[in-house]
mmCIF file of C-alpha atoms in Angstrom:
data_model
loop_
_atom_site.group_PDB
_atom_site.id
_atom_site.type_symbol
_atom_site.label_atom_id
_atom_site.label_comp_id
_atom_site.label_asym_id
_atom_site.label_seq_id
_atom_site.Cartn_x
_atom_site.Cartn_y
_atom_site.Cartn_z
ATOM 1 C CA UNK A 1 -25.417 12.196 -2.032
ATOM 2 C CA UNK A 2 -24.248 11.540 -5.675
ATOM 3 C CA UNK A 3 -20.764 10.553 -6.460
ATOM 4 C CA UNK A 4 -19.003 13.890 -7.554
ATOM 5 C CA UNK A 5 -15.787 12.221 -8.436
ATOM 6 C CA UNK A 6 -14.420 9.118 -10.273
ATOM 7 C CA UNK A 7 -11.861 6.943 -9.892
ATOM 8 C CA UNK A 8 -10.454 3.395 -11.158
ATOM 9 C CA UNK A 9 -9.194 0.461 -9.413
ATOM 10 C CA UNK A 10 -6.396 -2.032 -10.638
ATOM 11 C CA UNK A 11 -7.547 -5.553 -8.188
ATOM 12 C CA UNK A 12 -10.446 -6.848 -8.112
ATOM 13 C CA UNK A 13 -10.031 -8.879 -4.613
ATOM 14 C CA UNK A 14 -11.006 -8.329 -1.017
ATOM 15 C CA UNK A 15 -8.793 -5.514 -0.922
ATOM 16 C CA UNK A 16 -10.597 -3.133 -3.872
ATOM 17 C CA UNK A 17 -14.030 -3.780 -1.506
ATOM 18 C CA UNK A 18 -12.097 -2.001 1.332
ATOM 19 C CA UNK A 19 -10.874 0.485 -0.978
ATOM 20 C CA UNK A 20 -13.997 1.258 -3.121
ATOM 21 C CA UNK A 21 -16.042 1.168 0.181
ATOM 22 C CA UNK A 22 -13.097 4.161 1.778
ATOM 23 C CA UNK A 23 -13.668 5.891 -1.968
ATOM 24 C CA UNK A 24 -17.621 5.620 -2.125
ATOM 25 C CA UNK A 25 -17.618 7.192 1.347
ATOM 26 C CA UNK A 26 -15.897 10.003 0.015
ATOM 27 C CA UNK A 27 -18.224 10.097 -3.228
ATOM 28 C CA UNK A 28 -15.584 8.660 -5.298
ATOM 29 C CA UNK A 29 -17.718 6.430 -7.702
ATOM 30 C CA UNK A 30 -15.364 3.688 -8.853
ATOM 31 C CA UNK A 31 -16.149 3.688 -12.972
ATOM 32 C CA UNK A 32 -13.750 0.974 -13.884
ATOM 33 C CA UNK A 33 -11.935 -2.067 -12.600
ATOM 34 C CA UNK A 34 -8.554 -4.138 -14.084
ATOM 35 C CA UNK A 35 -7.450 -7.178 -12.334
ATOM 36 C CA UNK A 36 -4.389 -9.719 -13.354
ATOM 37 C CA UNK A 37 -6.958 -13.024 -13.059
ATOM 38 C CA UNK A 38 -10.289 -11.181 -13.754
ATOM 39 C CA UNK A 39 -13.264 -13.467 -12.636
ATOM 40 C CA UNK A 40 -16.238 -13.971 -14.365
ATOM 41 C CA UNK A 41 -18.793 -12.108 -12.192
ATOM 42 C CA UNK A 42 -18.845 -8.053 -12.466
ATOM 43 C CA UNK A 43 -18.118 -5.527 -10.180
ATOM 44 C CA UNK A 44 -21.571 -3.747 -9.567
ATOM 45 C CA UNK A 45 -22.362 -4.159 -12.839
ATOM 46 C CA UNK A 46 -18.756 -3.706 -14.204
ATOM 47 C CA UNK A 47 -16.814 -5.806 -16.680
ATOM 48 C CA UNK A 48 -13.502 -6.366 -14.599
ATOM 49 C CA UNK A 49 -11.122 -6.105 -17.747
ATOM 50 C CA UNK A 50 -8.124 -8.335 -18.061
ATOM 51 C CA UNK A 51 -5.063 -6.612 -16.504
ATOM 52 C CA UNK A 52 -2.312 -8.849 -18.235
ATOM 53 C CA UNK A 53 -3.526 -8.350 -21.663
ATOM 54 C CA UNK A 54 -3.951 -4.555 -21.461
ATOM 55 C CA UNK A 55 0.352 -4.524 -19.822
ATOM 56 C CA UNK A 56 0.910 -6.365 -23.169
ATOM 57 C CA UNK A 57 -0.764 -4.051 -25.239
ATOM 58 C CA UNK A 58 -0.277 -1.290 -23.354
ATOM 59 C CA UNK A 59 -2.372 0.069 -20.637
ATOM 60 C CA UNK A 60 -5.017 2.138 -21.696
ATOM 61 C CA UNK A 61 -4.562 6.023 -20.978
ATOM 62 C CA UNK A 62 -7.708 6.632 -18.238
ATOM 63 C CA UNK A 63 -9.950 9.877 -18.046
ATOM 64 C CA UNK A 64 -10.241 9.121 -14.181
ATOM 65 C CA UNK A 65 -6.833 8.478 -11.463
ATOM 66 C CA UNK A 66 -6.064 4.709 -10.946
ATOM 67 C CA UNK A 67 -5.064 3.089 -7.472
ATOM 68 C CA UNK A 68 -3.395 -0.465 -7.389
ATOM 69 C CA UNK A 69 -5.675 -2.527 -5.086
ATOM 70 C CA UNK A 70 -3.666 -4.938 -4.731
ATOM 71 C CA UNK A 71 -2.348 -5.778 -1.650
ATOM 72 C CA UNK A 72 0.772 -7.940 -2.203
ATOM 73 C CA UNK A 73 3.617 -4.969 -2.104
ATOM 74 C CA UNK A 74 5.548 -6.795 -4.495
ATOM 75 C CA UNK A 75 3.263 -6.885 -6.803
ATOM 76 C CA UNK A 76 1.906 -3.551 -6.109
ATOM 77 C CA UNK A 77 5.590 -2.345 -7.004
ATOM 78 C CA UNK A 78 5.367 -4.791 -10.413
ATOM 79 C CA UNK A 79 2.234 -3.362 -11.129
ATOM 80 C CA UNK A 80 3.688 0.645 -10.604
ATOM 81 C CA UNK A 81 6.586 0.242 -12.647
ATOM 82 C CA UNK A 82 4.454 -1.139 -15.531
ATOM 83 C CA UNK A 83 1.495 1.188 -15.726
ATOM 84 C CA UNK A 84 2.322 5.056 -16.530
ATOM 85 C CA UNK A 85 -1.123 6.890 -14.675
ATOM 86 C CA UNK A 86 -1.898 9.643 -12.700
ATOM 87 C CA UNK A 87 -2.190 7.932 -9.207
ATOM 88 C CA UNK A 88 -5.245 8.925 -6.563
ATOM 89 C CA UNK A 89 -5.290 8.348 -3.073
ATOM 90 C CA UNK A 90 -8.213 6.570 -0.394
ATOM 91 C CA UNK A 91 -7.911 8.294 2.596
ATOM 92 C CA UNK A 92 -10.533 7.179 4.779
ATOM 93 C CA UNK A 93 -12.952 10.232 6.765
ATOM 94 C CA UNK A 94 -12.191 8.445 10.225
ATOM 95 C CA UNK A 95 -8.143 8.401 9.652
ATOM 96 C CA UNK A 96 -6.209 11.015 11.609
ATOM 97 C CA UNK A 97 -3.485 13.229 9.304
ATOM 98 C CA UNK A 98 -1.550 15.701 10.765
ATOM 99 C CA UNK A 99 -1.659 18.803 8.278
ATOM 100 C CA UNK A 100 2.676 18.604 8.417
ATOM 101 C CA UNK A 101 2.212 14.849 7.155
ATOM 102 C CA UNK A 102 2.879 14.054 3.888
ATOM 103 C CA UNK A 103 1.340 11.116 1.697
ATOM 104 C CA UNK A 104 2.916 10.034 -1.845
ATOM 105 C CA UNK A 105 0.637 9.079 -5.221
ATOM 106 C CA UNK A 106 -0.801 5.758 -4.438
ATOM 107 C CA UNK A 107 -1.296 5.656 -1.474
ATOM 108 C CA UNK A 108 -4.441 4.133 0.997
ATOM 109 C CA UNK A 109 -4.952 4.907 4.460
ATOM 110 C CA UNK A 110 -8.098 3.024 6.570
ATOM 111 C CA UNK A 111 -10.181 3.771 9.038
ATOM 112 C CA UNK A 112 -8.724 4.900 12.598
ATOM 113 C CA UNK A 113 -5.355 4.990 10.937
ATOM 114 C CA UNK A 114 -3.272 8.173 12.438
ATOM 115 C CA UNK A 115 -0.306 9.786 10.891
ATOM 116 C CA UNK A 116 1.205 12.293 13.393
ATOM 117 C CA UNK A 117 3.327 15.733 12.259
ATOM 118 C CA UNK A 118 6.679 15.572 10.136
ATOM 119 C CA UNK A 119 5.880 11.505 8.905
ATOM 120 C CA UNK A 120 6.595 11.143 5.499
ATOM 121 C CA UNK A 121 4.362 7.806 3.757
ATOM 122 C CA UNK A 122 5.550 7.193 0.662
ATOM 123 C CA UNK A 123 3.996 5.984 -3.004
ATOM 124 C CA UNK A 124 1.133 2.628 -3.059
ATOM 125 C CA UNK A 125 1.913 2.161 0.477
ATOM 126 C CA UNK A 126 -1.251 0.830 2.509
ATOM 127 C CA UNK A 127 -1.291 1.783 5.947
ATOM 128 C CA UNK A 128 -4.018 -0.371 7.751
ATOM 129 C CA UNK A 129 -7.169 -0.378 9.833
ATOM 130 C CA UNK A 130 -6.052 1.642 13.299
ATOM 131 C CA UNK A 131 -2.149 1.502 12.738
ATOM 132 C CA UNK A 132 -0.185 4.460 14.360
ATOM 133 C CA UNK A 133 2.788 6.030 12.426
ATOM 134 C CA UNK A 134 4.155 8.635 14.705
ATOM 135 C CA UNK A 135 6.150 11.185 14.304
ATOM 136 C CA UNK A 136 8.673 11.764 12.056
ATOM 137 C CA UNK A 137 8.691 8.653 10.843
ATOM 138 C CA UNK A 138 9.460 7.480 7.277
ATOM 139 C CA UNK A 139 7.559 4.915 5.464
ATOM 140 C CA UNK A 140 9.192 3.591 1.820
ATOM 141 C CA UNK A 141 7.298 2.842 -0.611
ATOM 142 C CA UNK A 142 5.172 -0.799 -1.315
ATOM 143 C CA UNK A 143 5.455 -0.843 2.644
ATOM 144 C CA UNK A 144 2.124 -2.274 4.713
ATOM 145 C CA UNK A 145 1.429 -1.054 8.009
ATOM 146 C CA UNK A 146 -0.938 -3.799 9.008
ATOM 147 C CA UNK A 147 -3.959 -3.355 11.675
ATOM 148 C CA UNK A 148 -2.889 -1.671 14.799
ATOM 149 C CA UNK A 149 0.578 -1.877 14.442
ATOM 150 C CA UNK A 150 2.764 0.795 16.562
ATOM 151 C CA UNK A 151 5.712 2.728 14.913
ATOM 152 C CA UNK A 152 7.210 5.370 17.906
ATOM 153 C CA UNK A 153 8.737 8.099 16.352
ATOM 154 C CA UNK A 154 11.117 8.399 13.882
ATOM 155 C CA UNK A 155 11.189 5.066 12.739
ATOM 156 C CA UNK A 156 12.294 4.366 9.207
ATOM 157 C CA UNK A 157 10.783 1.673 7.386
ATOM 158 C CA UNK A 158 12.180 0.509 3.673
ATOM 159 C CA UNK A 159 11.003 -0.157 0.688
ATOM 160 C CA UNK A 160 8.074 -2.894 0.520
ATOM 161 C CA UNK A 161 8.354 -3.810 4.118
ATOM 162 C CA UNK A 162 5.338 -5.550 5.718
ATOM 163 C CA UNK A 163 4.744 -4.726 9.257
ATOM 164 C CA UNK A 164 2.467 -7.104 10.741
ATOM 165 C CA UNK A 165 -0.619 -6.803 12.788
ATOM 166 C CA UNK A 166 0.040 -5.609 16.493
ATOM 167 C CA UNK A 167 3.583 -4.908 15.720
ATOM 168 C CA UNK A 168 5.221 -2.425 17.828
ATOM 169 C CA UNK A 169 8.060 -0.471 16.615
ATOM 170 C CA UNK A 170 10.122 1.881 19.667
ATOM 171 C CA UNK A 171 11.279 4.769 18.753
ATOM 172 C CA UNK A 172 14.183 5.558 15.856
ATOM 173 C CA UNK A 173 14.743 2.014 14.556
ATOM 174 C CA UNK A 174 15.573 1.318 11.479
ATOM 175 C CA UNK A 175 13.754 -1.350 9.022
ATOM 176 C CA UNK A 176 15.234 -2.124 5.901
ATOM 177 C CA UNK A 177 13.897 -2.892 2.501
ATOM 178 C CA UNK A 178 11.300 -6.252 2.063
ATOM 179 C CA UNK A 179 11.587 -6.707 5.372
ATOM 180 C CA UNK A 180 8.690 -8.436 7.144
ATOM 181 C CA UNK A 181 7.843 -7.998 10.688
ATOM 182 C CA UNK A 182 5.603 -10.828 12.371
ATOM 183 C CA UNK A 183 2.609 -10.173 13.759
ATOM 184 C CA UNK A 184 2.514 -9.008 17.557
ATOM 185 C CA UNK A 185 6.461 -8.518 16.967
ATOM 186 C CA UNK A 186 8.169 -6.094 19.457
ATOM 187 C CA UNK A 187 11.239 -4.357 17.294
ATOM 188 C CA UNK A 188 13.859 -2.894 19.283
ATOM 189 C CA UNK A 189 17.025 -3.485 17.494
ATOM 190 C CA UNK A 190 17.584 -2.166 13.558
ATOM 191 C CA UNK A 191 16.551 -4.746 10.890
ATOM 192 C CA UNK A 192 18.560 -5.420 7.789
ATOM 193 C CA UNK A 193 17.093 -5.641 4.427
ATOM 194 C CA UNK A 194 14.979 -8.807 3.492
ATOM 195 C CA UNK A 195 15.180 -10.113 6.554
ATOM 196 C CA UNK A 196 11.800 -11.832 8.624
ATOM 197 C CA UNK A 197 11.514 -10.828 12.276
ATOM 198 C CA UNK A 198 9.346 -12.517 14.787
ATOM 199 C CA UNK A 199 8.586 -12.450 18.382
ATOM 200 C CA UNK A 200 8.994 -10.032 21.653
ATOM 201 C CA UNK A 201 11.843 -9.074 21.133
ATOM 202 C CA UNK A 202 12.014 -9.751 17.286
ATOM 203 C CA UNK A 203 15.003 -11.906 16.082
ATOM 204 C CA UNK A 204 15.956 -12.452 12.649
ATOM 205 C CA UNK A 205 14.684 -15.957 10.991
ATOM 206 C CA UNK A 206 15.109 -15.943 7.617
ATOM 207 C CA UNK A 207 16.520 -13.454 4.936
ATOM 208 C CA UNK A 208 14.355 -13.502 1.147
ATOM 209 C CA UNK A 209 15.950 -12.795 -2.384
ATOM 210 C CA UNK A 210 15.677 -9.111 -3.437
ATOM 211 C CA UNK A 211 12.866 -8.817 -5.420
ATOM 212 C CA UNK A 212 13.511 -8.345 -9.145
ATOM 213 C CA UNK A 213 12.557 -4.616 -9.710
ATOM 214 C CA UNK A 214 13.632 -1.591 -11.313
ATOM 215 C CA UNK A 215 14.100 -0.095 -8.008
ATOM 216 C CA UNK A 216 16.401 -2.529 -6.622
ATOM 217 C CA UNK A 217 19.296 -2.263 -9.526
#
């Protein structure tokens, strides 16, 4: 079937395969490609054009929607804050979203992912392969929901917060803003912002320094 749509990608790593491959499923035909570090080979035939140069000059205004493949949530934020577009979303055929979900500008979902009733996923947040929001739970935006991690119901999670693969989540905790969760963690006590959390049950091991955004002043 021929692509009906179109649709351009900012990241030209691993991550825009996933994405482009979730798109051309949906016969989105990725027309264009912008990447920070652009290498020197093309993108099925594309020119990958040089991100940095275009922020400088400022970014082009596209006939298409853009979505940041990037999948550093920092730089994802970075990257939102600098380039004024109208955002799509890759929601792949095989995820699960309730009808009484809602998903924000930006946003990719992967295969097997479900999103149950009332969850609210907010802007460039990537919610992996098989990861379970339930629900009523909030996600911030920049989060990562990595590969079959569990979030119970109404669990908030903050701003740019990476849950890591196998994570489980019980029901109404509270995860704060560029927070990361460990992989295989088991979160049963409230998380402050920045902090790291490993193990089962997840402690706090380290805090990082706010990241230096618009959104955090």
């Amino acid at each position: 079937m021929a692509a009906t749509k179109y649709m351009y990608l900012y990241g030209a790593g691993g991550h825009s395969k996933v994405i482009t491959d979730i798109l051309n499923s949906l016969d989105i035909e990725v027309i264009g490609m912008f990447d920070d570090n652009p290498p020197d080979a093309k993108f099925k035939g594309m020119e990958i054009r040089d991100g940095i140069r275009l922020l400088g000059l400022g970014f082009p205004e596209l006939d298409a929607p853009l979505i940041i493949s990037v999948g550093n949530n920092q730089r994802r934020a970075e990257l939102a804050e600098l380039i004024t577009a109208n955002y799509g979303t890759a929601i792949h055929g095989s995820a699960i979203i309730s009808a009484k979900a809602k998903i924000g500008v930006g946003t990719v979902i992967l295969q097997g992912a479900i999103v149950q009733a009332g969850a609210e996923v907010g802007a460039h947040v990537l919610v992996n392969t098989a990861a379970s929001i339930d629900h009523d739970n909030s996600i911030g935006d920049y989060a990562h929901v990595s590969p079959h991690a569990t979030l119970c119901g109404h669990v908030r999670v903050g701003a740019g917060t990476h849950i890591g693969a196998g994570a489980v989540v019980i029901p109404s905790i509270q995860i704060g803003r560029w927070c990361t969760v460990g992989a295989g963690a088991v979160v049963i006590r409230d998380v402050p912002d920045f902090a790291t959390v490993v193990g089962n049950p997840a402690k706090v091991i380290k805090f990082r320094e706010p990241p230096n955004l618009s959104i955090e002043k």
